[in-house]
Every structure is written in C-alpha cells, then in structure tokens.
Short mmCIF file of C-alpha atoms in Angstrom, two decimals:
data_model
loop_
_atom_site.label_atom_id
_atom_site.label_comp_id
_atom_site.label_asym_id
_atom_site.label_seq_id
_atom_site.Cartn_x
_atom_site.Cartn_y
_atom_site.Cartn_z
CA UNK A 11 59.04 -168.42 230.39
CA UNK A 12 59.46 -164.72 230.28
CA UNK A 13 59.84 -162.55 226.89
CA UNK A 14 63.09 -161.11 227.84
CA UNK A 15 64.16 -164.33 228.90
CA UNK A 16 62.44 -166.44 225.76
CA UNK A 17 64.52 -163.55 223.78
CA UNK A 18 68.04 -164.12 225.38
CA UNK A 19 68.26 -167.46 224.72
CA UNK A 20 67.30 -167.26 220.84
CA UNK A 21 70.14 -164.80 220.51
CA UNK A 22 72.51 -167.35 222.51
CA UNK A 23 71.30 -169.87 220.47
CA UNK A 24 71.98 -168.33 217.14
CA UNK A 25 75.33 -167.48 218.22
CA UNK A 26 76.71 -171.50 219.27
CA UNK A 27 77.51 -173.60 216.31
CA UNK A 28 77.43 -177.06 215.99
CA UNK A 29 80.78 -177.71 217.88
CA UNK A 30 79.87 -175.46 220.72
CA UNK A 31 76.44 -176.97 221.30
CA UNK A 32 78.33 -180.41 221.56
CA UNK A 33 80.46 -179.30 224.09
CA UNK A 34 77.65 -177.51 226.18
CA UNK A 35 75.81 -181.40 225.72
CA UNK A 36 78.67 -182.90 227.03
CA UNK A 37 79.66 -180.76 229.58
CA UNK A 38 75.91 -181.28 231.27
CA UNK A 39 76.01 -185.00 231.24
CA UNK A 40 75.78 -184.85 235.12
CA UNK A 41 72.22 -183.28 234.93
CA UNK A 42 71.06 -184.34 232.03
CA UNK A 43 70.02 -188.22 230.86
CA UNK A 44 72.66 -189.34 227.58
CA UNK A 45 69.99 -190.13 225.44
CA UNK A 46 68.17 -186.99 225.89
CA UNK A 47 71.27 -185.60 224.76
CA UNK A 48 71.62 -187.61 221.97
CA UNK A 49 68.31 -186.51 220.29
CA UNK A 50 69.08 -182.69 220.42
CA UNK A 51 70.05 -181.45 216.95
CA UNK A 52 69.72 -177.34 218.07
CA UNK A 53 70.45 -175.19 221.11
CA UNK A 54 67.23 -174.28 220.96
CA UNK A 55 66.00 -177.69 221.95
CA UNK A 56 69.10 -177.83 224.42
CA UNK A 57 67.93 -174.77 226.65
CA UNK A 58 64.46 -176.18 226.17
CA UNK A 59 65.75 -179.30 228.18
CA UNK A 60 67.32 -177.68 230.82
CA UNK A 61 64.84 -175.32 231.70
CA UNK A 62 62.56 -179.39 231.76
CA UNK A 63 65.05 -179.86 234.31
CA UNK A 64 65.07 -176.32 236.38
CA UNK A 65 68.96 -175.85 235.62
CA UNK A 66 68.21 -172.59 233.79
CA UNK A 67 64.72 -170.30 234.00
CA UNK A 68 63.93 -166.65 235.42
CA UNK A 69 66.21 -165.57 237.58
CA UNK A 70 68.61 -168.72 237.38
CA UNK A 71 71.24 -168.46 235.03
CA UNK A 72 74.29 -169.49 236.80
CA UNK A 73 74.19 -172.70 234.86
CA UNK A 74 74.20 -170.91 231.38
CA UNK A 75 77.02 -168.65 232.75
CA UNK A 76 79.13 -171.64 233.78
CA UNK A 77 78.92 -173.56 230.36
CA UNK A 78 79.67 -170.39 228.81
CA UNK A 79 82.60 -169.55 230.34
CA UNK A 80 83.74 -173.70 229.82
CA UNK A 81 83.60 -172.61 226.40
CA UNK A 82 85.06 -169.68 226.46
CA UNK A 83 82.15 -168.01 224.84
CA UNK A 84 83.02 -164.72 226.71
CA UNK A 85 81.75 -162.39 224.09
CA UNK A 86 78.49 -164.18 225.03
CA UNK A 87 78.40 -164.25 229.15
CA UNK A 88 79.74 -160.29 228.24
CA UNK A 89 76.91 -159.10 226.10
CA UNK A 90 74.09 -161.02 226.99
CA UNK A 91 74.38 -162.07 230.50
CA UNK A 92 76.53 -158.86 231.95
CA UNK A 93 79.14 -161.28 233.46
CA UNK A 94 83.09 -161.80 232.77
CA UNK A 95 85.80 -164.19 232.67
CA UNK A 96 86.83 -162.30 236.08
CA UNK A 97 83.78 -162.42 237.49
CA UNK A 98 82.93 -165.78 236.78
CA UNK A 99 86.96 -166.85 238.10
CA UNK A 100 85.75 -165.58 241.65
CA UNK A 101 82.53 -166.69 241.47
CA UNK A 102 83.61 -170.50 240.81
CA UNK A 103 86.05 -170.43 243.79
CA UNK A 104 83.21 -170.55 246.02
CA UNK A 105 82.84 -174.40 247.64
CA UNK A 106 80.03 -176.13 246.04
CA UNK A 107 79.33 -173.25 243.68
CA UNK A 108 80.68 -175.00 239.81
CA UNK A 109 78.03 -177.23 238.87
CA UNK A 110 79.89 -178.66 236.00
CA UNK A 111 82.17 -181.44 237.43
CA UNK A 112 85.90 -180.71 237.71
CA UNK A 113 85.99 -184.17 235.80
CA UNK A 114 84.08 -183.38 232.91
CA UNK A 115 85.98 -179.89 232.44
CA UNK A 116 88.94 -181.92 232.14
CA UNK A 117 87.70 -184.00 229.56
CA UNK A 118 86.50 -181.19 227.61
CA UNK A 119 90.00 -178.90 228.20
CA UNK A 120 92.42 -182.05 227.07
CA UNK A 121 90.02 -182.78 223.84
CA UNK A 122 90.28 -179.10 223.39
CA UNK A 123 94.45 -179.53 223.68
CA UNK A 124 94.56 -182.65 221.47
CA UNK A 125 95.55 -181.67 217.54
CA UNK A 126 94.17 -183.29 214.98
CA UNK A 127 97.15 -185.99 214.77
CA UNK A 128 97.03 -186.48 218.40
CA UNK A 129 92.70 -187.38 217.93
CA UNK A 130 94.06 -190.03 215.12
CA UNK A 131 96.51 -191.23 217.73
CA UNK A 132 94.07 -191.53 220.40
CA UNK A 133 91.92 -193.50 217.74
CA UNK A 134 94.45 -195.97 216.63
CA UNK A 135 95.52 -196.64 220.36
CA UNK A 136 91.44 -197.48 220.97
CA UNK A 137 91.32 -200.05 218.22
CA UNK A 138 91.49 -202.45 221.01
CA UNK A 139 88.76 -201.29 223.41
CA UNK A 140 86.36 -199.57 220.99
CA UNK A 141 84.69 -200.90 218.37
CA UNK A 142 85.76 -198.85 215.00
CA UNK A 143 82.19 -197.88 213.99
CA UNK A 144 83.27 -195.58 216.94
CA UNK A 145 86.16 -194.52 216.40
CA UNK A 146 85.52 -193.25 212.87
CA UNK A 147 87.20 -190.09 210.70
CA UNK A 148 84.08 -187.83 211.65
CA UNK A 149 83.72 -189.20 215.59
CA UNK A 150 85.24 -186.21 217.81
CA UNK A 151 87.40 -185.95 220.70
CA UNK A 152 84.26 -185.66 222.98
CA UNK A 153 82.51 -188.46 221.09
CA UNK A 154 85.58 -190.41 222.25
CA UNK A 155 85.72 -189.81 225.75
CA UNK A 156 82.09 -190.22 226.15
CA UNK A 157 82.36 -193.97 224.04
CA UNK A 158 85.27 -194.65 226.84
CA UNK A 159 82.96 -193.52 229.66
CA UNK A 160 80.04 -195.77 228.52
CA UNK A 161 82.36 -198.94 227.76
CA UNK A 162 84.14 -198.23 231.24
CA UNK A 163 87.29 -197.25 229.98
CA UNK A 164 87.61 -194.18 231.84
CA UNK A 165 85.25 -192.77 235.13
CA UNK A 166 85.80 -190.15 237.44
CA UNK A 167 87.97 -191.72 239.85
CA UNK A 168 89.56 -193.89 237.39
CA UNK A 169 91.42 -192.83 234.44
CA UNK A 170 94.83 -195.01 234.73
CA UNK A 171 93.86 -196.42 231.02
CA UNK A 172 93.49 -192.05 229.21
CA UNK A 173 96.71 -191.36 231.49
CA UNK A 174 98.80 -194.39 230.17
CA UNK A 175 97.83 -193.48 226.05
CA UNK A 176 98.68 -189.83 226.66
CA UNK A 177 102.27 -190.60 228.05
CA UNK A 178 103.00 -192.01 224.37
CA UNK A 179 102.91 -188.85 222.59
CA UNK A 180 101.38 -185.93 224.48
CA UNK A 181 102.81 -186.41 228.09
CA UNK A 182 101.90 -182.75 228.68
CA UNK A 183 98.43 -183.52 228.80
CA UNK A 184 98.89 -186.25 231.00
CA UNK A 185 100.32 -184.09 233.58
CA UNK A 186 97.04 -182.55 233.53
CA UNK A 187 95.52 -185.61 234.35
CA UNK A 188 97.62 -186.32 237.57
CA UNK A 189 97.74 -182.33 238.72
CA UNK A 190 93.77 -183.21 238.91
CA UNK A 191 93.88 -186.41 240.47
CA UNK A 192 96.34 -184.58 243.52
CA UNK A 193 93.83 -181.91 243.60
CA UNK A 194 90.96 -184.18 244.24
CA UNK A 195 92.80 -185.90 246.75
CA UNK A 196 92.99 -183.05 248.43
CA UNK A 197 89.59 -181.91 248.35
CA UNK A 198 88.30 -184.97 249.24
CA UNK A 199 91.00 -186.64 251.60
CA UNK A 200 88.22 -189.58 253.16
CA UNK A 201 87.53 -192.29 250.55
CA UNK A 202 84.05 -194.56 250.78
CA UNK A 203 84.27 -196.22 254.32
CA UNK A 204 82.10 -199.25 254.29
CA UNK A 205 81.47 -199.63 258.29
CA UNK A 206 81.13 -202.94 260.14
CA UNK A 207 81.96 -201.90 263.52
CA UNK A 208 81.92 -203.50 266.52
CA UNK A 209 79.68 -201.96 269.78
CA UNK A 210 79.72 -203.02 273.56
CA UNK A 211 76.45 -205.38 274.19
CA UNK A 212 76.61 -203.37 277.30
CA UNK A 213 74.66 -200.73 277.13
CA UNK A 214 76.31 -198.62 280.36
CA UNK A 215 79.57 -199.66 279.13
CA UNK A 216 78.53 -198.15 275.96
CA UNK A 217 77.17 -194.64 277.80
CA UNK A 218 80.95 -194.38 279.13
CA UNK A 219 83.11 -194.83 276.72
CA UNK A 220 81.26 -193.09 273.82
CA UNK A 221 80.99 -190.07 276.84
CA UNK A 222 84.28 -190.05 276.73
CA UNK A 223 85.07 -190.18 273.43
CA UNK A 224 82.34 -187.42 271.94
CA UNK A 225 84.71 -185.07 273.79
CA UNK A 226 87.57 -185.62 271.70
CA UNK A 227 85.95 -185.30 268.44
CA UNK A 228 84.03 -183.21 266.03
CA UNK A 229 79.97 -183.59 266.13
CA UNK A 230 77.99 -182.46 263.50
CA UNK A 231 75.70 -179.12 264.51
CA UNK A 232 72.27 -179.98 265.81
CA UNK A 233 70.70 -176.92 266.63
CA UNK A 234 68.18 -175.65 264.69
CA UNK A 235 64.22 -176.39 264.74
CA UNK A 236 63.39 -178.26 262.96
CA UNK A 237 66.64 -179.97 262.66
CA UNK A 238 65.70 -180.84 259.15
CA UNK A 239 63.55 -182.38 256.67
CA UNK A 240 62.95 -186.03 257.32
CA UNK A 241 61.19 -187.62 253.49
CA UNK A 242 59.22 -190.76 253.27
CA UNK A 243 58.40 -192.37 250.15
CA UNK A 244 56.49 -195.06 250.60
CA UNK A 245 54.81 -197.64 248.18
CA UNK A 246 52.13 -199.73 249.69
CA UNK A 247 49.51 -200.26 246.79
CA UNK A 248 51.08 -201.14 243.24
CA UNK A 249 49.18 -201.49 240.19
CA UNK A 250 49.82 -204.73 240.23
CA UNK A 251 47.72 -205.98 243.28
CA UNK A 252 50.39 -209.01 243.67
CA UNK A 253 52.95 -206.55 244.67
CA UNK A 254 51.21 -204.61 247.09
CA UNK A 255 53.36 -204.21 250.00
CA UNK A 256 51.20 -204.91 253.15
CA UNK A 257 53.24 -203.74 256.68
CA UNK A 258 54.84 -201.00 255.29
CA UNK A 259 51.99 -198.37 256.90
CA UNK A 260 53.33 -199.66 260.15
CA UNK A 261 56.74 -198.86 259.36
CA UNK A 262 55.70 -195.26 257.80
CA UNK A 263 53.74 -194.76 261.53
CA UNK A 264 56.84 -195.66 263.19
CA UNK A 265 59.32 -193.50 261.41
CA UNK A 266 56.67 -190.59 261.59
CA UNK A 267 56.67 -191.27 265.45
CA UNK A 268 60.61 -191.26 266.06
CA UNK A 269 61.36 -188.35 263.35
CA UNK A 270 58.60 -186.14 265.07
CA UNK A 271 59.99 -186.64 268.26
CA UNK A 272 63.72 -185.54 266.95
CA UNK A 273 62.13 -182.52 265.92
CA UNK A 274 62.29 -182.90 262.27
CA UNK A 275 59.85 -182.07 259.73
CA UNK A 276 58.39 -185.48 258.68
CA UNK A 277 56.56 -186.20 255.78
CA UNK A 278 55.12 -189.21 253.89
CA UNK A 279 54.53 -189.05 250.17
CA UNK A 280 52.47 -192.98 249.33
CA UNK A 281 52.43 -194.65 246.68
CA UNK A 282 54.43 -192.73 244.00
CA UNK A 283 54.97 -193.74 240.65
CA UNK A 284 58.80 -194.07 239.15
CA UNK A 285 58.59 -190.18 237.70
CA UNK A 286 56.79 -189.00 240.94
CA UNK A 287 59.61 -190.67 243.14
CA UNK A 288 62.12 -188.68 240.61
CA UNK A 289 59.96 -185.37 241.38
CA UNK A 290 59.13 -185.22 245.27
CA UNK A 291 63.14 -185.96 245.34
CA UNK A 292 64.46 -183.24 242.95
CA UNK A 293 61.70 -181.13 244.54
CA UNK A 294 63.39 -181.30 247.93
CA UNK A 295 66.69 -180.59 246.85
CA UNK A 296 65.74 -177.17 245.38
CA UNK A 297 64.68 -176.44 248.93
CA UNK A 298 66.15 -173.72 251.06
CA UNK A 299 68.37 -176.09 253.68
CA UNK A 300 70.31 -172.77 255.50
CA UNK A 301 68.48 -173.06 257.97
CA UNK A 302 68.53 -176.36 259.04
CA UNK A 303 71.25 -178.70 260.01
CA UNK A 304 70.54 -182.54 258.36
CA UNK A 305 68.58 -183.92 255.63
CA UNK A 306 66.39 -187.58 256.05
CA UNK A 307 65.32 -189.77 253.29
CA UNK A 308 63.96 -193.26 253.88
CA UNK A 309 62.46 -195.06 250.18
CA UNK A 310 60.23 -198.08 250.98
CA UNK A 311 59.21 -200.16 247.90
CA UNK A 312 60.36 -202.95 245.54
CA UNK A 313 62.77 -202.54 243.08
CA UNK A 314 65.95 -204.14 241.18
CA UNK A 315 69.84 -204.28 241.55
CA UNK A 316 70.82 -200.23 242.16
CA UNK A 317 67.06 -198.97 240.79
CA UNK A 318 63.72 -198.41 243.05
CA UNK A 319 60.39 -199.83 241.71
CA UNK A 320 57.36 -196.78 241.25
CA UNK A 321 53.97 -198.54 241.93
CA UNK A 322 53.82 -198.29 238.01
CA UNK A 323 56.48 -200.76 237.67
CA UNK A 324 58.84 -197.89 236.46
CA UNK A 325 62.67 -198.00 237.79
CA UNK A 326 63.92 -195.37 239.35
CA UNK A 327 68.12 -195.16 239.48
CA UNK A 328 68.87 -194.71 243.45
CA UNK A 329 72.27 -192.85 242.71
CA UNK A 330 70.43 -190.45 240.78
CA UNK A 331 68.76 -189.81 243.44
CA UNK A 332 70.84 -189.44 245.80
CA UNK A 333 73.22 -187.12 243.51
CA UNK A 334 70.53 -184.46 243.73
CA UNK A 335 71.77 -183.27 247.02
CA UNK A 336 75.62 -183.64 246.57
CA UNK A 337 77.01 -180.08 246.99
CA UNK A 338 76.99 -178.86 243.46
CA UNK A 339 73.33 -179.59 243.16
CA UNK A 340 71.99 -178.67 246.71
CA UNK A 341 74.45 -176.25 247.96
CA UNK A 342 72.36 -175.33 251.11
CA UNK A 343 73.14 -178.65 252.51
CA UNK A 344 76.59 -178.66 251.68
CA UNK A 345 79.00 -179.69 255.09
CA UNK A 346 75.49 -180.91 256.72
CA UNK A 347 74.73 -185.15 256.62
CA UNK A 348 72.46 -186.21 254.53
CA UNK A 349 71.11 -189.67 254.99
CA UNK A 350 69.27 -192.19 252.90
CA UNK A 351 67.23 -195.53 254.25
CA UNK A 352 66.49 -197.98 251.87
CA UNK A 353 64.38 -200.58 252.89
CA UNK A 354 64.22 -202.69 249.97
CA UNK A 355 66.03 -205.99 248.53
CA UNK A 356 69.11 -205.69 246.42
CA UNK A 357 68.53 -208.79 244.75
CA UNK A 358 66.54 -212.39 244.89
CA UNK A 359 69.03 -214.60 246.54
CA UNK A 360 68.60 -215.48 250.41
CA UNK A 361 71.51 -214.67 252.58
CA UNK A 362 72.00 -218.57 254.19
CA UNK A 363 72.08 -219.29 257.73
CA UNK A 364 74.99 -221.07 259.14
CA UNK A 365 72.49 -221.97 262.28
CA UNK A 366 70.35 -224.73 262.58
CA UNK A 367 67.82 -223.37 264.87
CA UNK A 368 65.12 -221.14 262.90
CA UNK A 369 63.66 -218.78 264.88
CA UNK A 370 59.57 -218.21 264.90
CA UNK A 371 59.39 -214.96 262.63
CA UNK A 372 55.34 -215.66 261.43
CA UNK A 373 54.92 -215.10 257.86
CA UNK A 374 57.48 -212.71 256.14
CA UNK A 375 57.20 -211.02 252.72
CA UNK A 376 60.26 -209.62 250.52
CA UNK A 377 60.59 -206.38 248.78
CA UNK A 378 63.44 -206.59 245.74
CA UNK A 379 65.21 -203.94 244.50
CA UNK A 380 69.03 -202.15 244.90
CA UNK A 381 72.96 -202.26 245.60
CA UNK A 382 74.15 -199.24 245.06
CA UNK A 383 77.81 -196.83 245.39
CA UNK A 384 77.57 -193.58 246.74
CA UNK A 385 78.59 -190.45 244.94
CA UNK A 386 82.00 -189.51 245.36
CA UNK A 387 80.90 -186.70 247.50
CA UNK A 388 81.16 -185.79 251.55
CA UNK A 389 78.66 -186.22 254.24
CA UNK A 390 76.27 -188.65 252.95
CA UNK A 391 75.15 -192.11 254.67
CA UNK A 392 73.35 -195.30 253.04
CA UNK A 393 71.74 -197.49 255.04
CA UNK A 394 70.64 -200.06 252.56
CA UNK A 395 68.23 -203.61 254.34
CA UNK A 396 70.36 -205.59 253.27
CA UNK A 397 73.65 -206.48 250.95
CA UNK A 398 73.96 -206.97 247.57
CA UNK A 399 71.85 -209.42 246.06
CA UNK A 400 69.95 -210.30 249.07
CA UNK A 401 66.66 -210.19 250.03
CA UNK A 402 64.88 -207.65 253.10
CA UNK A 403 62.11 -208.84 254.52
CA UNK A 404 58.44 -207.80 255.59
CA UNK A 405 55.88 -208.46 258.15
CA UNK A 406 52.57 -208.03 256.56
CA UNK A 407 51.28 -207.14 260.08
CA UNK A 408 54.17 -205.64 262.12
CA UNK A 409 56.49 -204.26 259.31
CA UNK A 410 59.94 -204.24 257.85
CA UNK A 411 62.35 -205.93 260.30
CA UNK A 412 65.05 -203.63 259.28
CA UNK A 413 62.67 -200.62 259.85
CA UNK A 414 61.26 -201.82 263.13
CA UNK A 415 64.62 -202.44 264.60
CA UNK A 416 66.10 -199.41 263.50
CA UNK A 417 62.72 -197.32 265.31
CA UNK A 418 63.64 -199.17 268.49
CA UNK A 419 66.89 -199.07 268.84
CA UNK A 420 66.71 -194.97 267.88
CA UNK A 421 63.95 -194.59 270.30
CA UNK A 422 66.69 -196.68 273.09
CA UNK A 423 69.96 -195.11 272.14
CA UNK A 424 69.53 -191.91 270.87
CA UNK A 425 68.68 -190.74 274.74
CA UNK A 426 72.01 -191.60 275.64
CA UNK A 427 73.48 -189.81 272.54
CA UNK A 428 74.27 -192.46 270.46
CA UNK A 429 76.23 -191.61 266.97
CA UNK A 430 73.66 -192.75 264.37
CA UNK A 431 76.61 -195.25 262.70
CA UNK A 432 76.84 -197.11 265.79
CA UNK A 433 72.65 -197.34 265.79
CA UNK A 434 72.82 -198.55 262.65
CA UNK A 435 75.30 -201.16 263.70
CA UNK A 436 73.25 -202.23 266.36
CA UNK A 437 70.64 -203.18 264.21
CA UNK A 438 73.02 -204.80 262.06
CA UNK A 439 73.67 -206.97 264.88
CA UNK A 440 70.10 -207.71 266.01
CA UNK A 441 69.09 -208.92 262.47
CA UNK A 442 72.57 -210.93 262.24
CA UNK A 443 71.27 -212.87 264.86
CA UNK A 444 67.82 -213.85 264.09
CA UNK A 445 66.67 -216.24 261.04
CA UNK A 446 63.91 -215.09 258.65
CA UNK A 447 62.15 -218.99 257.06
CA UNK A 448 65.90 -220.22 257.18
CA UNK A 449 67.81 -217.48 255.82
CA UNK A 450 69.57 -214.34 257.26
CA UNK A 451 69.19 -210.29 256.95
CA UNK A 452 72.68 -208.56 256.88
CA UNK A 453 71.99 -204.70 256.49
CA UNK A 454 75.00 -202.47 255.01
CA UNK A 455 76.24 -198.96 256.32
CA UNK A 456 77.77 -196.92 253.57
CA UNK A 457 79.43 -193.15 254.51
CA UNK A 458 81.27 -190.56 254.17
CA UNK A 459 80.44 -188.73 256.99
CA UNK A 460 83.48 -186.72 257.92
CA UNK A 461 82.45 -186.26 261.40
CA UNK A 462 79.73 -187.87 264.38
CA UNK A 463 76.12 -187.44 263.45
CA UNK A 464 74.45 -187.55 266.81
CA UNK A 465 70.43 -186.92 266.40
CA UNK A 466 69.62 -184.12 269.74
CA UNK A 467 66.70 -184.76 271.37
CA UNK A 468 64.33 -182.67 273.46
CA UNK A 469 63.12 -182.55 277.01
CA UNK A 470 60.12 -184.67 276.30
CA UNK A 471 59.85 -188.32 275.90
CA UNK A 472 58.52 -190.09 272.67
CA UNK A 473 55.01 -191.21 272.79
CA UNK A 474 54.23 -194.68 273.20
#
C-alpha cells in the first residue's frame, strides 16, 4: 500500500464513528463474508479487509466513494477523495457501475427513515419470527434486517413479510419498498428460465428450421479473437488418495480440444485447493473482458449440495463464484454470456430407472457435490451433470459422461450453428436414455440468457 494512500484512509477512518462503520459493514455484505464482518471492531480493520479482497487499493477507489456517498459522508468523498454528491449521481447512472446492491441501499435508506418508535414497532411485530435475544433495546435497525436476512425473513426478491409490517404504521416506507420492486422489474424483465426443451432427432430437420428461425432473432456477438476466455478447474489428485478422480484428464483433453478449436483462450488450472478455486476465479473476473465477446467456466471435482470440494477437502460456495462476474463485479462482461459447467454430483441419491434393460456402461465412478440458483442477474447459463440430489458419473478410463457427450455433440452441432441451449439439450437427451449400474443421469440447464448464444467457428476443422 502506498503512503498517500496508507494516509487517506487513517484520516477516513478517524472521521466514521461507530454507527457509520456499521452501515459501511452492512452495506458490503455482497463482497464481503458476514462473519468477517462480524469481527471488525474499527474502520481501520474494515479498509484492511477490503483492500484483502481488491475492492479498494491504488488507484481503485470507486468502492470507498460509493459507500461514502450511501452514507452521506459528503464532507468526506469532498475533501479527501475530490468527488461530489453530483458527481457521484452521474457516475452511478452508468449500467453496471453501483457496486452496492440496489437491495441493500434500500435496507439501509428505510432503517435510516424508521424513528425510534417505529424500530420498537418493528421489534414487537418480530417477536414471532426472531428470537428476542435479537431483538433487544441496543440491537439496531440494520442488526434487524440482517437477523431477518439470515432467518429468511426477507431476501432480495422477496420481501412480502418487511412490506406487510410497514403498512401497519409507516405505509410511506412501504411505498418505497414496491417503487423498488417495479423498478427491478423493469430492469430485469426475464425471470430464471429453467429449460427442458424439446429438439428434432433429425438432424437436417433441425439445420432448417433453426436456419430459419436465427433470422428472426437476436444472436449474441461472436466476433472477436479470441472469442473469450474458456477456465478449467480441474481436480484429479485429492489429498485423500480415495477421492482421486481418475478420467477427468480425458475430459480436461477434450474440452481443451473443442474450446481451442472455437478460438477461445483455454486454460486448465489442476488440482486446486478450496482457497485456490476461490482465487484463479476472482482472478479472472478482474480481467479486462472489452475485448472479447463470452466468458467459459467448466469446475470438475467433488463436492456437496450448492458447494465445490478443493482437493483439500475445503468447500467452496458455487454461487459465490459465479457472482464474481455478475455486472457490478465484472463490468467488462456485462451484456456478454457467461457460462458455467459443472460436472459434479448435487447429492448421493441415484436418479432410478423406470427401464428394465441396463445398458453395458463398464465401471463408473461418482463425483458429489452441488444444486445451486443463479444470481438474479442477466446473461448467465448453468449447466449443472445432473439435478438436485443426484449423482454424475465417471469413467475412470474414458471420462465424465456428461463431459464426453457434451464434446461430441459441440464438435457435431456447432458446424451447423447450433444455439448452445439446444446442445445442451441434446445431451440431456442422450444421457436420459442410457442407464449408468441401474440408475439414470438427468443434467439441468439453468439461464438467463436474454438472447441466442451460438459458438462461431472457423474455416478449419477440429482435430481428431
């Protein structure tokens, strides 16, 4: 850290009292684990964090400016960081450009609005929901909301429960509450779509009608080269022998071999503990994405329900993850698709087979690990092995079947310009019909994708 940098945030930190510094900790829950939170007594230690977590440092200080200005700590962004409320009121206008949520301002704006007889009202209506160790004399407005949040009582796309207690005796501030529901709608007009579609077994068929139809509707840009970054983390030696996960260097080849040929720039990152998973991730985020159109991720390892497994046994929370390139933290890829492949188990039940006839698979291995939501965010897609509380499985020669079938069917369709959703579903249906030692695979499409993700391809053909 710089002197003059070093020196600007002592004097910010000597100006923020206790009440201040509380709303600064909640207003970067986003970026910032709760319990890290919850041990910081000083803004010294506060700014200490986020530079840990590259939200603030030399030559960065958007962040700071931002909570600032939440606070209305103008004097501050005015004298130490040459900024202004005006200023920072254009500046925010820009898409992707607040990285505080438009949720958590809210939060922090109506426990700013609520007297101190309307924070004993909120209390007593809570008695219910919250246990009262919670909801004591001292407990703030913030310390409220946040007990709601972590008991489920309120979330960011549901807060039915906040809007019902305000109508009883500060309907004002529910108001609030719906004129920022409508403007969400607005901004983000698709909802999840979980897809399941069906696709022509004919493959010519197939070449007409989706010729026809890529003419009638938007496609997202393909041009540059490379077209993107295409990242695979993949965990093949554990520390735990047991758990090594033998096949999954064929299925790194064959992803190398397909992403090479799309013109992407592909590369593999083995055998990654938990934190390193959580670095090589946040480390290509902070990349410069203008120039290229499409970001890849595929994660190959064991895990648990929504969490990835480091080869140190460490849990890694997918949605965290994948939050790091949502458009307030990676706004280069903003409007561009980003998409994630997990091959991994979301759980240890077998998905049964309603056939009688097995077919001859040779011997398979599992991987465990997520289910997992999406951020409420545009232009991402999941492909997850398989659903929710389900096992994937592994050929300890010949790979994942998910990942094999998805290199084959890319390396088939994506000639004939194939949208990547319906290549997905393809292999959705190839798995659906084979048998695994008596049980089924059923892979799950997740997006929000606001337009056709077709992956170009040049002159040459792939290499066999």
């Amino acid at each position: 850290m710089s002197a003059d940098l070093r020196k600007l945030l002592f004097e910010v930190s000597e100006a923020l009292v206790t009440d201040e510094l509380a709303a600064l900790k909640f207003l970067s829950l986003e970026h910032v684990p709760r319990r890290k939170l919850e041990a910081i007594q000083d803004p010294k230690a506060f700014f200490e964090v986020l530079q840990e977590k590259d939200m603030i440092g030399v030559g960065n200080l958007s962040f700071l400016k931002e909570l600032l200005y939440c606070i209305d700590r103008i004097d501050l962004l005015s004298a130490q960081l040459g900024s202004s409320r005006e200023e920072m009121d254009r500046e925010l206008q820009d898409p992707g450009r607040a990285q505080v949520s438009a949720y958590r301002q809210l939060l922090y704006r109506l426990a700013e609005d609520l007297a101190p007889e309307d924070v004993r009202n909120m209390k007593f209506l809570l008695q219910m929901q919250l246990p009262k160790t919670k909801l004591q004399e001292n407990a703030s407005m913030l310390q409220v909301f946040l007990e709601m949040e972590i008991n489920g009582i309120i979330k960011e796309d549901n807060l039915t429960m906040l809007k019902d207690i305000l109508q009883r005796f500060r309907p004002d501030l529910k108001k609030k509450i719906d004129a920022y529901e409508e403007k969400k709608r607005e901004n983000y007009s698709r909802e999840e779509v979980s897809y399941s579609v069906p696709v022509s077994v004919h493959p010519e068929e197939q070449r007409g009608e989706q010729g026809a139809a890529h003419r009638h509707r938007e496609i997202y840009k393909m041009k540059n080269k490379p077209h993107g970054y295409c990242l695979i983390l993949n965990n093949h030696i554990f520390k735990n022998p047991r758990y090594n996960r033998e096949g999954t260097l064929q299925d790194g080849e064959a992803l190398k071999k397909v992403f090479n040929w799309l013109q992407f720039e592909t590369v593999e990152y083995m055998n990654l503990e938990g934190k390193k998973i959580r670095e090589k991730v946040k480390e290509y985020s902070k990349k410069d994405h203008r120039n290229m159109d499409c970001f890849v991720c595929f994660i190959l390892s064991h895990g648990e329900k929504d969490k990835i497994k480091g080869v140190d046994d460490e849990c890694v929370n997918i949605e965290d993850l994948i939050s790091c390139f949502t458009g307030t933290n990676c706004p280069s890829l903003a409007g561009k698709p980003k998409v994630f492949i997990i091959q991994a188990c979301q759980g240890m039940s077998r998905h049964r087979s309603v056939t009688v006839e097995p077919d001859s698979t040779g011997h398979l291995e599992e991987d465990a690990t997520p289910s997992i939501s999406i951020p409420d965010k545009a232009d991402f897609l999941i492909g997850m092995a398989t659903v929710e509380d389900c096992q994937a499985f592994r050929n300890p020669k010949n790979g994942s079947v998910y990942i094999q079938s998805l290199c084959k069917k890319m390396e088939l369709l994506c000639p004939d310009r194939v949208d990547f959703i319906t290549i997905l579903t393809k292999v959705n249906q190839e798995l659906a019909e084979q048998e695994f030692g008596g049980s089924k695979q059923m892979p799950k499409i997740t997006s929000t994708l606001l337009m056709t993700l077709i992956f170009e391809i040049p002159q040459c053909k792939i290499e066999k």
